[in-house]
Coordinates of C-alpha atoms and ligand atoms in Angstrom, one line a residue:
X1 CA -49.0 -34.6 49.5
X2 CA -45.6 -35.4 48.2
X3 CA -44.7 -32.1 46.8
X4 CA -45.4 -28.8 48.6
X5 CA -47.1 -26.1 46.5
X6 CA -45.7 -23.4 48.8
X7 CA -43.9 -20.7 47.0
X8 CA -40.2 -21.2 46.9
X9 CA -37.9 -18.8 48.8
X10 CA -36.6 -16.2 46.4
X11 CA -33.0 -17.6 46.5
X12 CA -34.3 -20.8 45.1
X13 CA -35.8 -19.1 42.1
X14 CA -32.7 -17.1 41.5
X15 CA -30.2 -19.9 42.1
X16 CA -27.6 -20.8 39.6
X17 CA -25.5 -24.0 39.5
X18 CA -23.0 -23.8 42.3
X19 CA -19.4 -23.2 41.2
X20 CA -17.5 -26.4 41.4
X21 CA -13.8 -26.0 42.3
X22 CA -12.0 -28.2 39.8
X23 CA -9.2 -29.9 41.5
X24 CA -7.7 -33.2 42.3
X25 CA -7.0 -32.8 46.0
X26 CA -5.5 -35.8 47.8
X27 CA -8.0 -37.6 50.0
X28 CA -8.1 -35.8 53.4
X29 CA -7.6 -37.9 56.5
X30 CA -10.5 -38.6 58.8
X31 CA -10.7 -40.3 62.2
X32 CA -14.4 -41.4 62.1
X33 CA -15.0 -41.8 58.4
X34 CA -13.5 -44.1 55.8
X35 CA -13.2 -42.2 52.5
X36 CA -12.0 -44.0 49.5
X37 CA -12.3 -43.1 45.8
X38 CA -12.4 -46.0 43.4
X39 CA -12.9 -45.5 39.7
X40 CA -14.8 -42.2 40.2
X41 CA -17.0 -43.4 43.1
X42 CA -16.4 -42.0 46.6
X43 CA -17.2 -44.6 49.2
X44 CA -18.0 -42.8 52.4
X45 CA -18.4 -45.0 55.5
X46 CA -19.3 -43.7 58.9
X47 CA -16.8 -45.5 61.0
X48 CA -17.7 -45.6 64.7
X49 CA -19.0 -49.1 64.9
X50 CA -18.6 -49.5 68.7
X51 CA -21.3 -46.7 69.1
X52 CA -23.3 -47.9 66.1
X53 CA -21.9 -45.0 64.1
X54 CA -23.7 -42.4 66.3
X55 CA -23.1 -39.0 65.0
X56 CA -21.2 -36.9 67.5
X57 CA -19.9 -33.4 66.8
X58 CA -16.6 -34.7 65.6
X59 CA -18.2 -37.1 63.1
X60 CA -20.5 -34.3 61.8
X61 CA -17.5 -32.0 61.4
X62 CA -15.7 -34.7 59.4
X63 CA -18.8 -35.4 57.4
X64 CA -19.0 -31.7 56.5
X65 CA -15.4 -31.8 55.3
X66 CA -16.1 -34.9 53.3
X67 CA -19.0 -33.2 51.6
X68 CA -16.7 -30.4 50.6
X69 CA -14.3 -32.9 49.2
X70 CA -17.0 -34.7 47.2
X71 CA -18.3 -31.4 45.8
X72 CA -14.8 -30.0 44.9
X73 CA -13.1 -33.1 43.4
X74 CA -13.7 -33.6 39.7
X75 CA -12.4 -37.2 39.9
X76 CA -15.6 -38.0 41.9
X77 CA -18.6 -38.7 39.8
X78 CA -20.9 -40.3 42.4
X79 CA -21.1 -41.3 46.1
X80 CA -22.1 -44.3 48.2
X81 CA -22.7 -43.7 51.8
X82 CA -22.8 -46.6 54.3
X83 CA -21.9 -47.5 57.9
X84 CA -19.2 -49.7 59.4
X85 CA -20.4 -52.8 61.4
X86 CA -24.0 -53.7 62.1
X87 CA -25.4 -50.1 61.8
X88 CA -25.8 -47.6 59.1
X89 CA -26.1 -44.8 61.7
X90 CA -28.1 -45.1 65.0
X91 CA -28.7 -41.4 65.2
X92 CA -27.1 -38.4 66.7
X93 CA -24.9 -39.1 69.8
X94 CA -27.3 -39.1 72.7
X95 CA -24.5 -38.5 75.2
X96 CA -23.9 -35.1 73.6
X97 CA -27.5 -34.3 73.0
X98 CA -28.2 -34.9 76.7
X99 CA -25.9 -31.9 77.5
X100 CA -27.4 -29.4 75.2
X101 CA -29.4 -26.3 76.0
X102 CA -31.9 -24.5 73.7
X103 CA -29.4 -22.4 71.8
X104 CA -26.6 -24.9 71.2
X105 CA -29.4 -27.5 70.5
X106 CA -30.7 -25.2 67.7
X107 CA -27.2 -24.6 66.5
X108 CA -26.5 -28.3 66.3
X109 CA -29.7 -28.9 64.3
X110 CA -28.8 -26.1 61.9
X111 CA -25.2 -27.5 61.4
X112 CA -26.5 -31.0 60.7
X113 CA -29.2 -29.7 58.4
X114 CA -26.6 -27.7 56.5
X115 CA -24.3 -30.7 56.1
X116 CA -27.1 -32.9 54.8
X117 CA -28.4 -30.2 52.5
X118 CA -24.9 -29.7 51.0
X119 CA -24.7 -33.5 50.4
X120 CA -28.1 -33.5 48.8
X121 CA -27.2 -30.6 46.5
X122 CA -23.6 -31.6 45.7
X123 CA -24.5 -32.0 42.0
X124 CA -23.5 -35.7 41.9
X125 CA -25.7 -38.8 42.5
X126 CA -25.5 -40.1 46.1
X127 CA -26.8 -43.6 47.1
X128 CA -27.3 -44.6 50.7
X129 CA -26.4 -48.3 51.1
X130 CA -28.3 -48.9 54.3
X131 CA -26.7 -51.9 56.0
X132 CA -28.4 -51.8 59.4
X133 CA -29.9 -49.4 61.9
X134 CA -30.8 -46.1 60.2
X135 CA -32.4 -44.2 63.1
X136 CA -32.9 -40.5 63.8
X137 CA -30.0 -38.7 62.2
X138 CA -29.2 -41.9 60.4
X139 CA -32.6 -42.1 58.7
X140 CA -32.2 -38.4 58.0
X141 CA -28.8 -39.0 56.4
X142 CA -30.3 -41.7 54.2
X143 CA -33.1 -39.4 53.2
X144 CA -30.7 -36.7 52.1
X145 CA -29.2 -39.2 49.6
X146 CA -30.9 -39.5 46.2
X147 CA -31.5 -43.2 46.3
X148 CA -31.7 -45.7 49.2
X149 CA -30.8 -49.3 48.8
X150 CA -31.4 -51.4 51.9
X151 CA -30.0 -54.6 53.1
X152 CA -32.7 -57.0 54.3
X153 CA -31.3 -56.4 57.8
X154 CA -31.8 -52.6 57.7
X155 CA -34.1 -50.9 60.2
X156 CA -35.5 -47.4 59.9
X157 CA -37.1 -45.0 62.3
X158 CA -37.3 -41.5 63.8
X159 CA -37.3 -42.4 67.5
X160 CA -36.5 -38.9 68.8
X161 CA -39.9 -38.5 70.5
X162 CA -38.9 -41.4 72.8
X163 CA -36.1 -39.1 74.0
X164 CA -38.4 -36.0 74.4
X165 CA -37.1 -34.3 71.3
X166 CA -38.2 -34.0 67.7
X167 CA -36.1 -34.9 64.6
X168 CA -33.5 -32.2 64.0
X169 CA -31.6 -33.1 60.9
X170 CA -34.5 -32.7 58.4
X171 CA -36.7 -35.7 59.4
X172 CA -39.9 -33.7 59.8
X173 CA -39.4 -32.2 56.3
X174 CA -37.9 -34.9 54.1
X175 CA -39.9 -37.8 55.4
X176 CA -43.3 -36.3 54.5
X177 CA -41.9 -35.2 51.1
X178 CA -40.7 -38.8 50.5
X179 CA -43.6 -41.0 51.8
X180 CA -46.5 -38.6 52.3
X181 CA -47.7 -36.6 55.3
X182 CA -49.9 -39.2 57.0
X183 CA -47.2 -41.9 56.9
X184 CA -44.6 -39.6 58.1
X185 CA -46.7 -38.5 61.0
X186 CA -47.2 -42.1 62.0
X187 CA -43.5 -42.9 62.0
X188 CA -42.4 -39.7 63.7
X189 CA -45.0 -39.5 66.5
X190 CA -44.9 -43.2 67.3
X191 CA -41.1 -43.4 67.2
X192 CA -41.5 -47.0 65.9
X193 CA -38.9 -48.8 63.9
X194 CA -39.7 -50.4 60.5
X195 CA -37.8 -53.2 58.8
X196 CA -36.5 -53.1 55.2
X197 CA -39.6 -54.6 53.6
X198 CA -42.0 -52.2 55.3
X199 CA -39.7 -49.3 54.4
X200 CA -39.9 -50.5 50.8
X201 CA -43.7 -50.6 50.9
X202 CA -43.7 -47.1 52.4
X203 CA -41.5 -45.8 49.6
X204 CA -38.8 -44.9 52.0
X205 CA -36.3 -47.2 50.2
X206 CA -36.0 -48.0 46.5
X207 CA -34.8 -51.6 46.7
X208 CA -34.1 -54.3 49.3
X209 CA -31.3 -56.7 48.7
X210 CA -29.5 -59.5 50.5
X211 CA -27.0 -58.2 53.1
X212 CA -24.0 -59.7 51.2
X213 CA -25.1 -58.1 47.9
X214 CA -25.6 -54.6 49.3
X215 CA -22.4 -52.9 48.2
X216 CA -22.3 -54.6 44.8
X217 CA -25.9 -53.7 44.1
X218 CA -25.4 -50.1 45.2
X219 CA -22.2 -49.8 43.1
X220 CA -23.9 -51.2 40.1
X221 CA -26.9 -48.9 40.5
X222 CA -24.5 -45.9 40.8
X223 CA -22.4 -47.0 37.8
X224 CA -25.6 -47.2 35.7
X225 CA -26.4 -43.6 36.7
X226 CA -22.8 -42.5 36.1
X227 CA -23.0 -43.8 32.5
X228 CA -25.7 -41.2 31.8
X229 CA -24.9 -37.6 30.8
X230 CA -23.6 -36.2 34.1
X231 CA -24.9 -32.7 33.4
X232 CA -28.3 -34.1 32.5
X233 CA -28.3 -36.1 35.8
X234 CA -27.2 -33.0 37.7
X235 CA -29.8 -30.7 36.3
X236 CA -32.6 -33.3 36.6
X237 CA -31.7 -33.7 40.3
X238 CA -31.7 -29.9 40.7
X239 CA -35.1 -29.5 38.9
X240 CA -36.7 -32.2 41.1
X241 CA -35.2 -30.8 44.3
X242 CA -36.2 -27.2 43.6
X243 CA -39.3 -27.9 41.7
X244 CA -41.0 -29.9 44.5
X245 CA -41.2 -26.7 46.5
X246 CA -42.5 -24.5 43.7
X247 CA -45.9 -24.0 42.1
X248 CA -46.4 -26.3 39.0
X249 CA -45.9 -23.3 36.7
X250 CA -42.7 -22.2 38.3
X251 CA -41.4 -25.8 38.3
X252 CA -42.3 -26.3 34.6
X253 CA -40.4 -23.1 33.7
X254 CA -37.4 -24.3 35.7
X255 CA -37.6 -27.6 33.8
X256 CA -37.8 -25.8 30.4
X257 CA -34.8 -23.7 31.3
X258 CA -32.8 -26.8 32.2
X259 CA -33.9 -28.5 29.0
X260 CA -32.8 -25.6 27.0
X261 CA -29.5 -25.2 28.8
X262 CA -28.6 -28.9 28.2
X263 CA -29.1 -28.3 24.4
X264 CA -25.9 -26.1 24.6
X265 CA -23.8 -29.0 25.9
X266 CA -21.4 -31.4 24.2
X267 CA -23.1 -34.1 26.2
X268 CA -26.4 -33.6 24.3
X269 CA -24.6 -33.8 21.0
X270 CA -22.8 -36.9 22.1
X271 CA -25.9 -38.6 23.5
X272 CA -28.0 -38.0 20.5
X273 CA -25.2 -38.6 18.0
X274 CA -24.5 -41.9 19.7
X275 CA -28.1 -43.0 19.4
X276 CA -28.3 -42.0 15.8
X277 CA -25.0 -43.8 15.0
X278 CA -26.2 -46.9 17.0
X279 CA -23.2 -46.8 19.5
X280 CA -22.8 -46.2 23.2
X281 CA -22.3 -42.6 24.2
X282 CA -19.1 -41.3 25.8
X283 CA -20.1 -38.3 27.9
X284 CA -17.5 -35.7 28.8
X285 CA -19.7 -33.8 31.3
X286 CA -19.3 -30.6 29.2
Ligands
LIG313 N1 -26.0 -42.2 70.7 C1 -25.0 -42.6 71.5 N2 -24.6 -43.9 71.6 C2 -25.3 -44.8 71.0 C3 -26.4 -44.5 70.1 C4 -26.7 -43.1 70.0 N3 -27.7 -42.7 69.2 N4 -26.9 -45.6 69.6 C5 -26.2 -46.7 70.1 N5 -25.3 -46.2 70.9 C6 -24.2 -46.9 71.7 C7 -24.8 -47.6 72.9 O1 -24.9 -46.7 74.0 C8 -23.8 -48.7 73.1 O2 -22.7 -48.2 73.7 P1 -21.9 -48.9 74.9 O3 -21.5 -50.3 74.4 O4 -20.8 -48.1 75.3 O5 -23.0 -49.1 76.0 C9 -23.4 -49.1 71.7 O6 -23.8 -48.0 70.9 C10 -24.2 -50.3 71.2 O7 -25.6 -50.1 71.3 P2 -26.6 -51.0 72.1 O8 -27.8 -50.2 72.5 O9 -25.9 -51.8 73.1 O10 -27.0 -52.0 70.8 P3 -28.3 -52.8 70.7 O11 -28.1 -53.7 69.5 O12 -28.8 -53.5 71.9 O13 -29.5 -51.7 70.3 C11 -30.4 -49.8 69.1 C12 -29.4 -51.0 69.1 C13 -30.1 -49.0 67.9 C14 -31.8 -50.3 69.2 C15 -30.1 -49.0 70.4 O14 -28.7 -48.7 70.4 C16 -30.7 -47.6 70.3 O15 -31.9 -47.5 70.6 N6 -30.0 -46.5 70.0 C17 -30.5 -45.2 70.1 C18 -31.3 -44.9 68.8 C19 -31.9 -43.5 68.9 O16 -32.7 -43.1 69.7 N7 -31.4 -42.7 67.9 C20 -31.9 -41.3 67.8 C21 -31.0 -40.4 68.5 S1 -31.6 -38.7 68.3

């Protein structure tokens, strides 16, 4: 079952596109992230390589700020998330998790889930360029991105049960939605790690590339998406995201509403005009 047929919460059905603050803020400074915008792509690198980019509270707070920056800046049209050194992200920081009690443990999970959810719904395409270990919160971060391109050296897993906990940043929910319930159960309750090729077979990643080609392949995939109508990409992502948790009829209505809405955009006129005039479109995102 890839899509749940559960009824969507009321706020999903009533949701409207999030207001985007139009601004060109200077890049904020981060201690544990590298954040660079090049020609409309934000390159977001988790940068704590001596700890395999383990997500401590400080990294999560910075990630939260970075997601706000991505959402709010109109000079960013897409995002590539990766990790510094040999890991993508080897999970939440176990030295912090070891100190937690039930209430701060729950609060930590809710904070992480919120950051990932805001990234997933930022309205811009996000690609995870998975360069190495993507474990626990790292696998969950990759799953919150829209596409996953893996280096042949990447390894994926939800090893939380080995630590006596369950996934907390969305793994029990996104993994079954991505690869099916049975396969997700296998990965989560065994805690086993899979290599890039198996991840590809499972449908967890979209493409496996040579390690040296990872960033170039990811950028070229993202530039391809960014050449499409940005509002069309945004509303397609939103219809898929929300529709998977709706009944078929509700999802079809959502799709028809988005289809109709896009007919009011300059982008539709440009896209169709360009086709009819046999030229490349130049979308304005309006
Ligand atoms: N939290 C905190 N520190 C972590 C970490 C994590 N999730 N993952 C790795 N590290 C730290 C290690 O403690 C080590 O720090 P040290 O040099 O100060 O001792 C450093 O990163 C390098 O890790 P190391 O284990 O020596 O590398 P390795 O190549 O031998 O093994 C892994 C790599 C990924 C297999 C191993 O680090 C691991 O199992 N990490 C935990 C994965 C996990 O359970 N994640 C889910 C957490 S909920």
